[in-house]
Structures are given as C-alpha cells and as structure tokens.
Coordinates of C-alpha atoms and ligand atoms in Angstrom, one line a residue:
X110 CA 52.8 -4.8 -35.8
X111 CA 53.6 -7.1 -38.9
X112 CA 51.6 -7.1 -41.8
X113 CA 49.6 -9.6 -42.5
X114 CA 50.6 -11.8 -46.2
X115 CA 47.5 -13.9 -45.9
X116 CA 43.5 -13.1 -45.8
X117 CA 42.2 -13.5 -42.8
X118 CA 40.5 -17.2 -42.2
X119 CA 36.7 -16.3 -42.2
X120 CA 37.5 -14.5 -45.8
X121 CA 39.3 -17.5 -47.0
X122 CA 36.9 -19.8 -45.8
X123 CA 34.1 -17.6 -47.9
X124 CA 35.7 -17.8 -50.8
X125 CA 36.2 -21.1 -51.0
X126 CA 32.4 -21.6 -50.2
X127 CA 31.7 -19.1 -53.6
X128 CA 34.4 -21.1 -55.5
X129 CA 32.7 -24.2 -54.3
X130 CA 29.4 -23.0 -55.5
X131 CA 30.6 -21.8 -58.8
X132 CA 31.9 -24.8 -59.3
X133 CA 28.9 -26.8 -59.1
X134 CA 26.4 -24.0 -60.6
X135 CA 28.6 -24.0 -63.8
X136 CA 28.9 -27.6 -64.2
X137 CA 25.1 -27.9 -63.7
X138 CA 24.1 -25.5 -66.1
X139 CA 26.6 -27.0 -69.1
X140 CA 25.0 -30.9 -68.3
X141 CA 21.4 -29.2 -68.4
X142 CA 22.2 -27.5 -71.9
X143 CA 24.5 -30.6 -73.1
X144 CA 21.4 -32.8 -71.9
X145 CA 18.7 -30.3 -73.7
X146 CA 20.7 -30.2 -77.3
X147 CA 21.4 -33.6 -77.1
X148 CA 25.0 -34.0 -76.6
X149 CA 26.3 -36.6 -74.6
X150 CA 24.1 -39.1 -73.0
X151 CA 22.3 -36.5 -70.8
X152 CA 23.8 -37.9 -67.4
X153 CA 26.5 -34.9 -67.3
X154 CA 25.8 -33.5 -63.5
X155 CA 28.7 -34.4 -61.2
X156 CA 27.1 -34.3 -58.1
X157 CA 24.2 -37.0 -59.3
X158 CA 26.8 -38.9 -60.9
X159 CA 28.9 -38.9 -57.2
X160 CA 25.9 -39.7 -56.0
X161 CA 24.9 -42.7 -58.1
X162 CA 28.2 -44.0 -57.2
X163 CA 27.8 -43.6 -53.9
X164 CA 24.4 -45.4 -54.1
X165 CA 25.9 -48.0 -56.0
X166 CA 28.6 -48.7 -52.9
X167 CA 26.2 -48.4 -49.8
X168 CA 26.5 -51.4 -47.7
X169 CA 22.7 -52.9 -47.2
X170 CA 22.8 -52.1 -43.8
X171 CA 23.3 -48.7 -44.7
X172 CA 20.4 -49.0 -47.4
X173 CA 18.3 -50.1 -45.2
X174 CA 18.9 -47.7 -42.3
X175 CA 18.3 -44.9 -45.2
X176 CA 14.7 -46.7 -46.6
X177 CA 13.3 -47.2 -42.8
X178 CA 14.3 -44.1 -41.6
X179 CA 14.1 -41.7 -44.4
X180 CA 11.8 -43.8 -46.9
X181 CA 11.1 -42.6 -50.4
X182 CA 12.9 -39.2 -49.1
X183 CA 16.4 -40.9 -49.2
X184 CA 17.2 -39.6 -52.3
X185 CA 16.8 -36.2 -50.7
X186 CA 18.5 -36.7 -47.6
X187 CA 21.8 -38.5 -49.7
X188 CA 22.0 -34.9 -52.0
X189 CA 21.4 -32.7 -48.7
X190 CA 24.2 -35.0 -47.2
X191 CA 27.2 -34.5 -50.5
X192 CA 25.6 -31.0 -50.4
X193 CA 27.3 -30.7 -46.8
X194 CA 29.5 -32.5 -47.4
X195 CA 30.5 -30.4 -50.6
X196 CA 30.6 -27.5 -48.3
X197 CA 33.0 -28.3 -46.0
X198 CA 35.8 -29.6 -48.5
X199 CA 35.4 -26.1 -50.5
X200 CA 35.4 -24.0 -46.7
X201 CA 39.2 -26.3 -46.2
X202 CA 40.1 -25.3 -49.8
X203 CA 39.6 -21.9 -49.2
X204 CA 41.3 -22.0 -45.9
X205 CA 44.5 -23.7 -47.3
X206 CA 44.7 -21.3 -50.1
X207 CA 45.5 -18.9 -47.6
X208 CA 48.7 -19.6 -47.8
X209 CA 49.6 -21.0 -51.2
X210 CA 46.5 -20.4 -53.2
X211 CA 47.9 -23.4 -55.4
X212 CA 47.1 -26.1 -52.3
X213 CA 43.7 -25.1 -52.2
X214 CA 43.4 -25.1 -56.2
X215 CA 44.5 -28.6 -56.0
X216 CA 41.9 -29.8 -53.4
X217 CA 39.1 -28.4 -55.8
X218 CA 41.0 -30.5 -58.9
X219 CA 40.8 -33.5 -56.7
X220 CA 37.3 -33.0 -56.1
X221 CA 36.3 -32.4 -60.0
X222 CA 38.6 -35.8 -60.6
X223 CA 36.4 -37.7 -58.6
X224 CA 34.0 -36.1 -60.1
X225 CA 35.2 -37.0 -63.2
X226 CA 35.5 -40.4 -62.8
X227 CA 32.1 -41.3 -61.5
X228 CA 30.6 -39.5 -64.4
X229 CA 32.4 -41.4 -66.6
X230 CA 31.7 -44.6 -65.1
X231 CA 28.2 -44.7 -65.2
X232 CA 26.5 -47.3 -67.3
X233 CA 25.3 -45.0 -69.9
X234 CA 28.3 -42.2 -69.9
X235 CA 29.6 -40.9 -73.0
X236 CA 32.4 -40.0 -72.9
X237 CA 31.6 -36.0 -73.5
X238 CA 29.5 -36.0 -70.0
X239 CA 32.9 -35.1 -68.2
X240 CA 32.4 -31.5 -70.1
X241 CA 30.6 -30.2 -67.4
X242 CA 32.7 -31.4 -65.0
X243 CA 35.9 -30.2 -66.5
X244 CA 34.7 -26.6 -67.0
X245 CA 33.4 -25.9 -64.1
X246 CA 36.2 -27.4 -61.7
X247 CA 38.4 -24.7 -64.7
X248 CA 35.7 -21.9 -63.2
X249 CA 35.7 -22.8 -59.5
X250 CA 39.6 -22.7 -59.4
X251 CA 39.5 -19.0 -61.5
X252 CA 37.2 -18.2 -59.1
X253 CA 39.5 -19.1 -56.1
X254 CA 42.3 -17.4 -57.6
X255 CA 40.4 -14.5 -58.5
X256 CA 38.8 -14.0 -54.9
X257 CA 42.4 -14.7 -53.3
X258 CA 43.8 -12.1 -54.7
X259 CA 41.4 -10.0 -54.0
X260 CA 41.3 -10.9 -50.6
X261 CA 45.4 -10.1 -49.6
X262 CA 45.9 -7.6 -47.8
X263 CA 47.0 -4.1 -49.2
X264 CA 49.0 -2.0 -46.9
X265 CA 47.9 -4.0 -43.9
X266 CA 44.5 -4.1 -44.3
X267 CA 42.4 -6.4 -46.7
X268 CA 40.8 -4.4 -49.7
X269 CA 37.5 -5.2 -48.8
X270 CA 35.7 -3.6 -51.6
X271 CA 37.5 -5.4 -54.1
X272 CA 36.9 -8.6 -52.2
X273 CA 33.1 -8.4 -51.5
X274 CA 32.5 -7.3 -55.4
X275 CA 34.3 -10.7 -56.3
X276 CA 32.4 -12.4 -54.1
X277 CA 29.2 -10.8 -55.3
X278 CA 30.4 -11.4 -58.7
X279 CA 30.8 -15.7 -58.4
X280 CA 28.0 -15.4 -55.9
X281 CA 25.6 -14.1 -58.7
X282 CA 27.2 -16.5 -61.2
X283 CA 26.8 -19.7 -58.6
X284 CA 22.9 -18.7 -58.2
X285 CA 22.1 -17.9 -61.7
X286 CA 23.7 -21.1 -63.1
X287 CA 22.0 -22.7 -60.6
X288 CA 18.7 -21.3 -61.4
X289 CA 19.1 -21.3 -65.3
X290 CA 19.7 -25.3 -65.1
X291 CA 17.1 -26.1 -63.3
X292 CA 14.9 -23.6 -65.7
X293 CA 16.8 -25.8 -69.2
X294 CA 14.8 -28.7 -68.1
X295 CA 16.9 -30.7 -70.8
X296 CA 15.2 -34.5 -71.2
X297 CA 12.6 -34.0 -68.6
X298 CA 10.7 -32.0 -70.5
X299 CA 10.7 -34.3 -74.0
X300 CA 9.9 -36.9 -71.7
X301 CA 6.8 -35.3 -69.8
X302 CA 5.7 -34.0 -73.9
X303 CA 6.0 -37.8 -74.7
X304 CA 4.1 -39.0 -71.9
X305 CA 1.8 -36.3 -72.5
X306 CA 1.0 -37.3 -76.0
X307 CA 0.2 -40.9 -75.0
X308 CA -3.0 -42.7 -76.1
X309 CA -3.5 -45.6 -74.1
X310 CA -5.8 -48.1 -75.9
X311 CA -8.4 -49.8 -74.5
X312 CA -7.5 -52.9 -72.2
X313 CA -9.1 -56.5 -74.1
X314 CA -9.5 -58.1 -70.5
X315 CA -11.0 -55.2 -67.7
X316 CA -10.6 -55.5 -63.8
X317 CA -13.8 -55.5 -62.6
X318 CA -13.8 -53.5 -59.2
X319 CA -16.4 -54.9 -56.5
X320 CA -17.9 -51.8 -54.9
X321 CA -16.9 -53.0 -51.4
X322 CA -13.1 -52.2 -52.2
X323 CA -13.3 -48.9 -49.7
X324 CA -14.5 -49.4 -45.9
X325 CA -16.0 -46.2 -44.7
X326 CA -13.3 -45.5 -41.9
X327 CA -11.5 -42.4 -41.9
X328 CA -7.8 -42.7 -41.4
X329 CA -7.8 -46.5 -43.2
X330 CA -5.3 -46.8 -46.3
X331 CA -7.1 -46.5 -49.9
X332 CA -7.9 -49.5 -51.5
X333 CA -6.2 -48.2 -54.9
X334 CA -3.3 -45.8 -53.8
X335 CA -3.1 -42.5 -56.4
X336 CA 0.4 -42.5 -58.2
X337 CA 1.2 -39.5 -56.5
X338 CA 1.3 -41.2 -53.1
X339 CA 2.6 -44.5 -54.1
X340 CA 5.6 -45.2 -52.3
X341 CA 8.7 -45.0 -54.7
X342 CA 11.7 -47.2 -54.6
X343 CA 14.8 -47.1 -56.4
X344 CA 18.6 -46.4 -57.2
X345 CA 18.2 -43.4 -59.3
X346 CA 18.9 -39.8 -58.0
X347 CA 17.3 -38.4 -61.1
X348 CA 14.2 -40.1 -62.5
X349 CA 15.4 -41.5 -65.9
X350 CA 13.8 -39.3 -68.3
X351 CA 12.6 -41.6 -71.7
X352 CA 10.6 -40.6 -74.8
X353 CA 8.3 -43.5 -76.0
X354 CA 10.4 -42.9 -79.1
X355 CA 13.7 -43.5 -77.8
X356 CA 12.1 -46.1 -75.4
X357 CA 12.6 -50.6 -77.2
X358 CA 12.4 -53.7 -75.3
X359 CA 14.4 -56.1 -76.5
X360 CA 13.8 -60.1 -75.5
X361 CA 16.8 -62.7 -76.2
X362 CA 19.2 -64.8 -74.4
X363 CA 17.6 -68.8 -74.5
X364 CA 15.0 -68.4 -76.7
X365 CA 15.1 -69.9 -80.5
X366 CA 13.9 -65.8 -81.5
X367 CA 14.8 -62.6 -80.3
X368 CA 12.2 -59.7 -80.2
X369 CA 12.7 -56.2 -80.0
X370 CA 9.4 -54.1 -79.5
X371 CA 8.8 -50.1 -80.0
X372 CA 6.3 -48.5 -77.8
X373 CA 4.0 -48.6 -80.8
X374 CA 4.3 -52.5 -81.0
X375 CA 3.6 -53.2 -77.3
X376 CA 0.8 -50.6 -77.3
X377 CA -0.5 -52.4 -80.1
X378 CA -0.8 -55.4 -78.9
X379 CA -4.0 -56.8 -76.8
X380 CA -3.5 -55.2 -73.5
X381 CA -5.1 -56.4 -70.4
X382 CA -5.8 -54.6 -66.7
X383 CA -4.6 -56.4 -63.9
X384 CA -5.0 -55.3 -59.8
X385 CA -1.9 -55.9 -57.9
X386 CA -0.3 -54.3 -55.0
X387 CA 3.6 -53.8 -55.1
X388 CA 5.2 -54.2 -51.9
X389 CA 9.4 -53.8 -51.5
X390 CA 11.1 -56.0 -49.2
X391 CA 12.6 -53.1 -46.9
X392 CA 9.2 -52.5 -45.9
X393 CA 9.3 -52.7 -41.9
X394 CA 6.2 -54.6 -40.6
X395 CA 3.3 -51.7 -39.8
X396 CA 5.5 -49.9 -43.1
X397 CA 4.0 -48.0 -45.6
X398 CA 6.3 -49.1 -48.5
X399 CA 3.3 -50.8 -50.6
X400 CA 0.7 -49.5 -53.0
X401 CA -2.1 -50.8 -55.0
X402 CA -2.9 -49.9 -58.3
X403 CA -5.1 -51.3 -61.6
X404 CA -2.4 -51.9 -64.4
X405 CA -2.5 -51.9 -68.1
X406 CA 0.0 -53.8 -69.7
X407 CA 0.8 -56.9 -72.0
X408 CA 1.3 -60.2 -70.3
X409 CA 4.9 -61.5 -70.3
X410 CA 3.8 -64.4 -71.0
X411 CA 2.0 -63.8 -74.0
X412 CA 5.0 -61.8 -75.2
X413 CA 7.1 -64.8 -74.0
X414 CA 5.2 -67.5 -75.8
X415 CA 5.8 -67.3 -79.7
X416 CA 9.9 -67.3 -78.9
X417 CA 10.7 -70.7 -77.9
X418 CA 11.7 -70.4 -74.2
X419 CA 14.7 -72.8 -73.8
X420 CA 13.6 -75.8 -71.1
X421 CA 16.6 -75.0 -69.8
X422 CA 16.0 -71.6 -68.3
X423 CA 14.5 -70.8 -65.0
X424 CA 15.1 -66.6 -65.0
X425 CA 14.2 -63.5 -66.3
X426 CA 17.3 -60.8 -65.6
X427 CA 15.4 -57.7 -66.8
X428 CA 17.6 -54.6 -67.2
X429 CA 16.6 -50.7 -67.2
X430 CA 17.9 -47.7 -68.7
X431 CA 19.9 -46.7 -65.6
X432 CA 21.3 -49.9 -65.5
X433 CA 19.5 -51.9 -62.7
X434 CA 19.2 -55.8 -63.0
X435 CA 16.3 -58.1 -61.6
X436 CA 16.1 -61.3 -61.8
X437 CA 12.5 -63.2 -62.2
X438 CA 11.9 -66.6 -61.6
X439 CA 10.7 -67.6 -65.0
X440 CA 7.7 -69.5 -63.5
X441 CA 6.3 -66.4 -62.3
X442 CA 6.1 -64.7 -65.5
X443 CA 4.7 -68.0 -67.6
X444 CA 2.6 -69.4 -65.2
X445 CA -0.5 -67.7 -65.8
X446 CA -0.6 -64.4 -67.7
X447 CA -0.9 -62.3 -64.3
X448 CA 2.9 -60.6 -64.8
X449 CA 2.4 -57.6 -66.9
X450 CA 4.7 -55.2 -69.2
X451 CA 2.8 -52.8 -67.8
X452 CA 2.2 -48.8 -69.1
X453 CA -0.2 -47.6 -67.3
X454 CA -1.7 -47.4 -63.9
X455 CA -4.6 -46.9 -62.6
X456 CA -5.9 -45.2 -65.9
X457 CA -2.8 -43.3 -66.6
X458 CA 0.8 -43.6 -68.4
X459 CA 3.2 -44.4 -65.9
X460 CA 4.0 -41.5 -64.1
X461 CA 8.1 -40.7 -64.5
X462 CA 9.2 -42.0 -61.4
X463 CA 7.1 -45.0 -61.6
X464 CA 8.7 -46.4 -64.6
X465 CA 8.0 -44.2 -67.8
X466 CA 7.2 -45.6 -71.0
X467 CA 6.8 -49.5 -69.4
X468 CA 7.9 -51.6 -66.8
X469 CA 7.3 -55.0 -65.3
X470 CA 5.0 -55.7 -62.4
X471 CA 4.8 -59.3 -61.0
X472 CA 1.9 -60.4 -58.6
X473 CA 3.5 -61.6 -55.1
X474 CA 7.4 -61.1 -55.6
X475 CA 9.2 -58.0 -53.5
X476 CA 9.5 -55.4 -56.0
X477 CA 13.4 -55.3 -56.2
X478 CA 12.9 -59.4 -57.9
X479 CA 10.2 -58.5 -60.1
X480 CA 9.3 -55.0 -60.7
X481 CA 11.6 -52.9 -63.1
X482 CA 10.9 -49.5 -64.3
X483 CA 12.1 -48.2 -67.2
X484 CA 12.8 -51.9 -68.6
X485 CA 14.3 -52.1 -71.7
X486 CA 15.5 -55.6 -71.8
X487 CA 14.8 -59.0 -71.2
X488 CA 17.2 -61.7 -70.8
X489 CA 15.7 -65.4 -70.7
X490 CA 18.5 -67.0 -68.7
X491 CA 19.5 -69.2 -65.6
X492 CA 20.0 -68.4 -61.9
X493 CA 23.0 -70.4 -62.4
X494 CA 24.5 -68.1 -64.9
X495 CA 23.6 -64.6 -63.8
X496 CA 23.4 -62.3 -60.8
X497 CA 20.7 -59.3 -60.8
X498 CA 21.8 -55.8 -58.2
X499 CA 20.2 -56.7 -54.9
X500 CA 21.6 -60.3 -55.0
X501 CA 25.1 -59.3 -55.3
X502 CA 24.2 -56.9 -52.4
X503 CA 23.2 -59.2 -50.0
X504 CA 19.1 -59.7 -50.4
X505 CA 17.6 -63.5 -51.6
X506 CA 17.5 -63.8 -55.2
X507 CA 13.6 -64.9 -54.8
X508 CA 12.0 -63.7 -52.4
X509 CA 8.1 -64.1 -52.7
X510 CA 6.3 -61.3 -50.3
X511 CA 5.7 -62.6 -47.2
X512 CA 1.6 -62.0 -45.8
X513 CA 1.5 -59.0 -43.7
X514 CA -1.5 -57.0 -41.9
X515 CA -1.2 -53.5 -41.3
X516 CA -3.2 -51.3 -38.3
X517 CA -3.6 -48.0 -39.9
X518 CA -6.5 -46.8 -37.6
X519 CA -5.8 -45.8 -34.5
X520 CA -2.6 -44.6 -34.8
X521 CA 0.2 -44.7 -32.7
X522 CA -0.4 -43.5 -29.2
X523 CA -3.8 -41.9 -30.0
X524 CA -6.1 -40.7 -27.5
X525 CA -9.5 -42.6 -27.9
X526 CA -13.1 -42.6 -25.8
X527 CA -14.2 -44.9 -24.3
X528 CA -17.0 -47.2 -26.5
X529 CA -17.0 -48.2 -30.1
X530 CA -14.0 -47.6 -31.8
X531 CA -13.2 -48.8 -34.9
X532 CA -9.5 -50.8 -35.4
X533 CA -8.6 -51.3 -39.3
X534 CA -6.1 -51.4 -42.0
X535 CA -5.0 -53.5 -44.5
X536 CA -3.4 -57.3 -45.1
X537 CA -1.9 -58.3 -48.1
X538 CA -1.0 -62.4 -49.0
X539 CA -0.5 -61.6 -52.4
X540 CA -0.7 -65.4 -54.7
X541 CA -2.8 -66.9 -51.8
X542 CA -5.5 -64.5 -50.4
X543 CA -6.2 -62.9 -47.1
X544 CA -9.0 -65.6 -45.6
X545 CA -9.3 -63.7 -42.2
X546 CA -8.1 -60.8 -40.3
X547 CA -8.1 -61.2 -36.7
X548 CA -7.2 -58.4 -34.1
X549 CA -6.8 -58.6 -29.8
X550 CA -6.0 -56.0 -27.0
X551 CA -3.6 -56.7 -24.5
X552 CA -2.7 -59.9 -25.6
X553 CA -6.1 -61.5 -25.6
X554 CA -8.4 -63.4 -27.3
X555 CA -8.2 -63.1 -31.2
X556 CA -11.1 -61.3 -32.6
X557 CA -12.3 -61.6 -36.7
X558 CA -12.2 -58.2 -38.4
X559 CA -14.3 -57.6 -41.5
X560 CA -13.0 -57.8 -45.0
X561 CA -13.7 -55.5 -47.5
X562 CA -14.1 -56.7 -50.9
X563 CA -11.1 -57.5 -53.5
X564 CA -11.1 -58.2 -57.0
X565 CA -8.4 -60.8 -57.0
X566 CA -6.2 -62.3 -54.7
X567 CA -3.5 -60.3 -56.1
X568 CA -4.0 -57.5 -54.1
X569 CA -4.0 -56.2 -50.5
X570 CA -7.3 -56.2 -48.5
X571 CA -8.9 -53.3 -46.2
X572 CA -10.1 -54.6 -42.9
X573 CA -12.1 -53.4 -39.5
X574 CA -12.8 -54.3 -36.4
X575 CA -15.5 -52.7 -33.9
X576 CA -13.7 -52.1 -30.6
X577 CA -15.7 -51.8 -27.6
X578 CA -12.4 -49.6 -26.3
X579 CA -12.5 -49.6 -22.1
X580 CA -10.5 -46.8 -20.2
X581 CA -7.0 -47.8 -19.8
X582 CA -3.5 -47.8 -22.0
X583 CA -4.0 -50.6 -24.3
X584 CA -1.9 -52.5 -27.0
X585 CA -3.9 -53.5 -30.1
X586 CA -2.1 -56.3 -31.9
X587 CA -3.1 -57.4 -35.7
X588 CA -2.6 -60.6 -38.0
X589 CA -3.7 -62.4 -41.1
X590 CA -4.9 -66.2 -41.7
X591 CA -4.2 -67.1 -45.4
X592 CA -6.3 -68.9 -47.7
X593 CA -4.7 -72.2 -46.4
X594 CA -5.2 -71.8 -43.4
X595 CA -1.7 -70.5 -42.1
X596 CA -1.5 -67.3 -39.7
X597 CA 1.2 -64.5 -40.7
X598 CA 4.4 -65.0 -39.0
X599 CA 4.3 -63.5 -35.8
X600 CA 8.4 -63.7 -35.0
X601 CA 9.9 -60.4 -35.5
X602 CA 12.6 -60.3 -38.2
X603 CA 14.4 -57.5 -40.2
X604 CA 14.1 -57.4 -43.7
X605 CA 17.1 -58.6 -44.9
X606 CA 17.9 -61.1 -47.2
X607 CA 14.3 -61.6 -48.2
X608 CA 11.6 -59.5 -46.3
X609 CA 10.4 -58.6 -42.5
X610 CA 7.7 -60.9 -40.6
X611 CA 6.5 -59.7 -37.3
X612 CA 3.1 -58.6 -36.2
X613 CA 1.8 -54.6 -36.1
X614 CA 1.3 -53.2 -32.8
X615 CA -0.6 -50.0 -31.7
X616 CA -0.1 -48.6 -28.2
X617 CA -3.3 -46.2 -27.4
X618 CA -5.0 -44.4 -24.6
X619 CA -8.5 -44.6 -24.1
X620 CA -9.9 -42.2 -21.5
Ligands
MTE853 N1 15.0 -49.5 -62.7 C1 14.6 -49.8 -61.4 N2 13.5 -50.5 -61.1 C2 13.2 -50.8 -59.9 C3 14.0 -50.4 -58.8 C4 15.2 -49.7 -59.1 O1 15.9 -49.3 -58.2 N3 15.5 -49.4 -60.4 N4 13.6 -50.7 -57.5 C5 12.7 -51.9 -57.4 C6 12.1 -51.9 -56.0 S1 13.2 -52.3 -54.8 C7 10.8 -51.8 -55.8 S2 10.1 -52.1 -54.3 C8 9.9 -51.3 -56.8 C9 9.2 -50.0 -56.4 O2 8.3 -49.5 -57.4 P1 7.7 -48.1 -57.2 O3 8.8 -47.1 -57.0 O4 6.9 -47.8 -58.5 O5 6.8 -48.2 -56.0 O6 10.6 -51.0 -58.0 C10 11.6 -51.9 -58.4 N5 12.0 -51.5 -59.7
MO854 MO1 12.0 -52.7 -53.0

C-alpha cells in the first residue's frame, strides 16, 4: 500500500474549523482591547463589520422577510447565519490545504480581505480598526500551517498526538480569546457608567396618566410597555455604545444659526413628558412591533425656533452615530411642540438599545421617518435635495402610521368555554384618536368594545369586548373608527413602501 502525503479529509477539515476559530477569537479579542484603550474608533470586529455590510445591502424584501419572521431577533439570526456560514469556508480551507497548505492559506486571506474592507468602510472606521482583522487572519493561517504539519502523515500513519495537541492548543486559544473579549467589555461599559450616572431633571410640563389606562384582562397588552419589552428596530448589530460626554447634537443646514448642544445643555433646558406609542412600518397587521412609553425630552420645536428656519425647507434629515439617515417632514416637528429630543422614557435614561444619550420621537410617523436613536445631527433641509436610508431602499419617504387595532385576547386558536368571554387588545390612530372599537364573529354584525382611558391622542388605546362565546370554531375579526369618523382599512396590504392595512383575525374553539 502507498503512503499517504496528505491528512486524511476529516483532520483537514478540523483544522481548518480551529484555524477558522482562531481567527475570529484573536481578532475579537484585539477590537475589544483596541475599543477599551481607546484606539481606533471602537468598531474593530470583523464579523460585525461583515455584518453591517451585509445589512447595509439586503434587498427590502429580504428585510422584511427577516423583521416578520424573526422580529427584533434578526440581529441574532444574521450572526448565527455568517457564523455558519464562517464555518463552512474554514471546513473548505482546511480541506484544500490538504494538498498545498498554501491554497487553503489563501482562502482564509481572502476572507480577512473582505474582512478588511468592510471594516474599513464603515461610516465611523479609522483607519487602525483593520488591526484586528490583519492579526488575526496572520494567527488563523499560522494556525493552519501549524496544524498541517502536524497533521501529515509520518511513516504511513498520521502523528496523531502531535496533531490533537495542536488542535488543543488553537482550540484553547479560539475559546479563551473568545471569552476574554467578551469579559474586556471595551465602550459598553463607559457607556452603561455614563448612563448610570445620569440625573434626569424634572419635566416643566408632566403627562398626566388617567387611572383607566389598564383594563383588568389578563393576556391584553400594557398600556405603557417596560423598555425591556419594547420592540427594538434597527440596523446596528452592536448597540452603539455613547458617553453623554462624547455624545453633541449639532443643528444646521437652512437655518440663519447653527447650534450644537452637549448633554449638559439639552438636559438643561425646560424638558417636557410626552405619551406616544412608536410603531415601525414592518409591523404586520395583528404585529407586535409597537410600544408605548411616557418620554422626557426637549421639544424640537422649541430647539428649532430661535434659528431662523429657512421658508424654504420642508425636512429634517437627522443622522446617528452609526450612520443612519431619517428624514422628517419639517411640519411634524414645528407644528405643535409634541416631537421630542427625547432622553428618557418612561422615568428612565434611554436604555442602550433604545437610543442612548437622546434621540427623536415623533407622534404618528413610522419610526424609520421619525424616530432616531443615538441622533447626533440635525440637518434643516429639503425633500428635494436629500435622501434619508429607508427611502433609497425602497419605503415612502413619509409615511404617517396608518390606524390599526390589534386582538391580543384570545389568542390564536385558543380553546374557550362556552359563555362570557372577554375579546380585547389595543388600536392605535396616532394624530387623530381611536373614537370606537368595534369587534364581530363570523363575519357578523359589528359590535362596540370598551375603551380604556388615554392621556392624549398620541397614543395607542386598550379595548374589550364581552363575548357571549357559543360552542363552535369561530373567527373573531377587529377594527377601529377614528375620530373623523373613518373605519381602519380593511384591504390587506404588505408593508412596503409605507405600512400594512388589513384587519386582525383570531380563529378560536369554543367548546
Ligand atoms: N439610529 C437608528 N435609529 C433608528 C433606526 C435605526 O435603524 N437606526 N430604526 C428606526 C425604526 S425603523 C424604528 S421602527 C424605531 C424603533 O425604535 P425602538 O427600537 O426604540 O423601538 O427606531 C428608528 N430609529
Ligand atoms: Mo421601523
């Protein structure tokens, strides 16, 4: 029998799995550190930079498959996905360095150049954030070579001993990089210390809360939704992580004077509380992709007023620190002093992922024309003249939410008794008010539900309606009237360019 010359394809394909992981561990670790002394703009990691980039280039209809199906765990399914994805390319490296260990050397440079490029392509790159990237494509192809070696065979049969203790060797240093950059906590944690040491001043103008906000019926959405289960949309695979120190606003473009605020001035200023429930647009009708929350914040207009607005304009293109644009209609932030630079909600900084320091929340426009986190700048401008993310992307550059009513009580295919049983949800018509809720079974006569209480019109509405259930599979159908007088669109569309309309439908069985 020959002797082998190459390791056999199971130990090849190993090794480029532990080179693979090196790789990333050790490029983790050095953006971690880079990010926690301060070197480089703190947005080093390849695989969230691939990522960005990736988010950056998903067709809508992809976008939209990922919101409906996966919601506000997206994020988690598009790292689990390069993860994979990551995985196979380092098993075919591996395999094709079987022969030349050079071919699969240059698969894993390939990968680290894309790599490289992405990182450095980001809005806020430096260009030091390819460091990571560099050194640890250098470690996963020593690793490779390293592990190929050990893995040829020696007098016709592979050295295993010398093999395994390679592999246990850039196995340990995969997991403990790995570890130790999750542990380094970099930005994240000056952030969380900033947001700790926050003192939110009293608001000058208080929501007052009517004590009917919350029907007593289990199952039925919260009036005011807890930041912790607000929904959460957006484009960034790691929460942008901002000190109130490092945080500024700056307002220019057509005004006579430009403005540029700390977090001290804005927290200074006279800040008022305003109720309003954010809804995005991919929410699917029956979707749970809206929250309600009291706000703190200083009215755009107000911060608009003293800096001669050019007649001219009719936009608002905010900008974030990660580099999204929205564009505002300008009427909707100076037409009454409801839009907010907002820093709190409901009695507490703006959690991280909701927009830490301050960001702008806009009664009755979809979230992705109104509702920046992490704003840093205004720019008073024209539709005419500039384009904001989503509108280059294929959604309506305004887009005002459209009224919807949501049955969260029965759910879906539950099993009810016979008798009383209670039907109710919420209904939102954010900028004109809920005036009725009406629900019917099997197509039948429209029945009026009972409306809770609400503050303003600004934000959603909890409804119920007593059932007298009979035995049978039923279909329990809801819908809103507005304050004028005009029922929610029952015609079922999608939710591209500008949001869904449709009516929610419950299927139950009542025995
Ligand atoms: N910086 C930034 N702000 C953003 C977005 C984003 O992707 N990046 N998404 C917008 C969209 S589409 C919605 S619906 C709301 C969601 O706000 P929430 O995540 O606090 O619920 O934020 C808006 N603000
Ligand atoms: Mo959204």
């Amino acid at each position: 029998m020959a002797t082998p010359t190459r390791p056999p394809v199971p130990t090849a394909a190993f090794a480029g799995l532990l080179a693979g992981a090196v790789t990333i561990g050790v490029a983790e670790l050095l953006a971690a550190v880079l990010d926690a002394v301060g070197i480089g703009s703190g947005h080093g990691s390849p695989v969230l930079a691939v990522g960005d980039a990736f988010v950056d280039r998903t067709p809508a209809w992809l976008k939209d498959f990922a919101i409906s199906t996966f919601g506000s765990h997206d994020k988690q399914v598009l790292l689990a996905s390069i993860g994979v994805v990551l995985a196979v390319l380092a098993v075919v490296a591996g395999v094709l360095a079987r022969r030349r260990w050079t071919v699969g050397a240059a698969l894993v440079l390939v990968l680290g150049a894309v790599a490289a490029v992405a990182v450095v392509t980001r809005p806020s790159a430096s260009a030091l954030d390819v460091l990571p990237t560099v050194l640890g494509t250098a470690a996963g192809i020593a690793t490779l070579r390293a592990l190929m070696l050990r893995a040829l065979p020696t007098d016709g049969a592979v050295s295993r001993r010398a093999f395994l203790q390679g592999a246990g060797a850039a196995g340990a240093v995969a997991v403990v990089s790995g570890v130790a950059s999750r542990a380094v906590g970099g930005s994240s944690k000056s952030a969380a210390a900033s947001r700790a040491a926050v003192r939110l001043p009293e608001p000058v103008e208080r929501v007052t809360i009517p004590s009917g906000v919350q029907l007593p019926v289990d199952g039925i959405t919260p009036w005011r939704t807890d930041p912790q289960s607000f929904y959460r949309v957006d484009t960034a695979l790691s929460v942008p992580q901002v000190t109130t120190g490092e945080w500024s606003l700056r307002v220019h473009g057509l005004v006579d004077r430009e403005l540029t605020l700390s977090y001290d001035d804005l927290l200074s200023k006279p800040l008022v509380e305003r109720a309003i429930t954010l809804t995005c647009v991919s929410n699917e009708v029956g979707g749970k992709l809206a929250g309600n929350a009291v706000w703190l914040g200083y009215p755009v207009a107000d911060l608009l007023k003293g800096l001669g607005v050019d007649g001219w304009a009719d936009m608002v293109l905010s900008t974030s620190v990660d580099g999204m644009t929205i564009s505002t209609p300008l009427h909707h932030l100076t037409g009454d002093r409801e839009a907010l630079v907002a820093v709190a909600m409901n009695g507490v900084p703006l959690p991280p992922e909701h927009g830490f320091p301050a960001r702008l929340v806009v009664p009755g426009l979809y979230g992705y024309v109104s509702a920046t986190k992490w704003v840093t700048d205004l720019k008073v401008t024209r539709f005419a003249d500039d384009e904001a993310y989503w509108t280059s992307r294929g959604y309506a550059a305004k887009a005002p939410i459209k009224a919807s009513s949501r049955i969260d009580v029965p759910r879906s295919f539950a099993q009810l008794k016979a008798g009383r049983q209670p039907v109710a949800g919420v209904a939102w018509a954010q900028g004109t008010g809920v005036r009725e809720v009406q629900v019917r079974v099997d197509q039948g006569p429209w029945h009026q539900a009972r409306l809770a209480d609400v503050p303003t019109d600004t934000t959603w509405v909890q409804w119920v309606y007593e059932w007298d259930a009979t035995p049978g599979n039923h279909t329990i159908e809801c819908r809103l009237i507005d304050s004028d007088g005009t029922p929610q669109i029952a015609q079922r569309t999608g939710v591209r360019p500008d949001g869904s309309t449709g009516l929610d439908s419950k299927n139950v069985t009542v025995s």
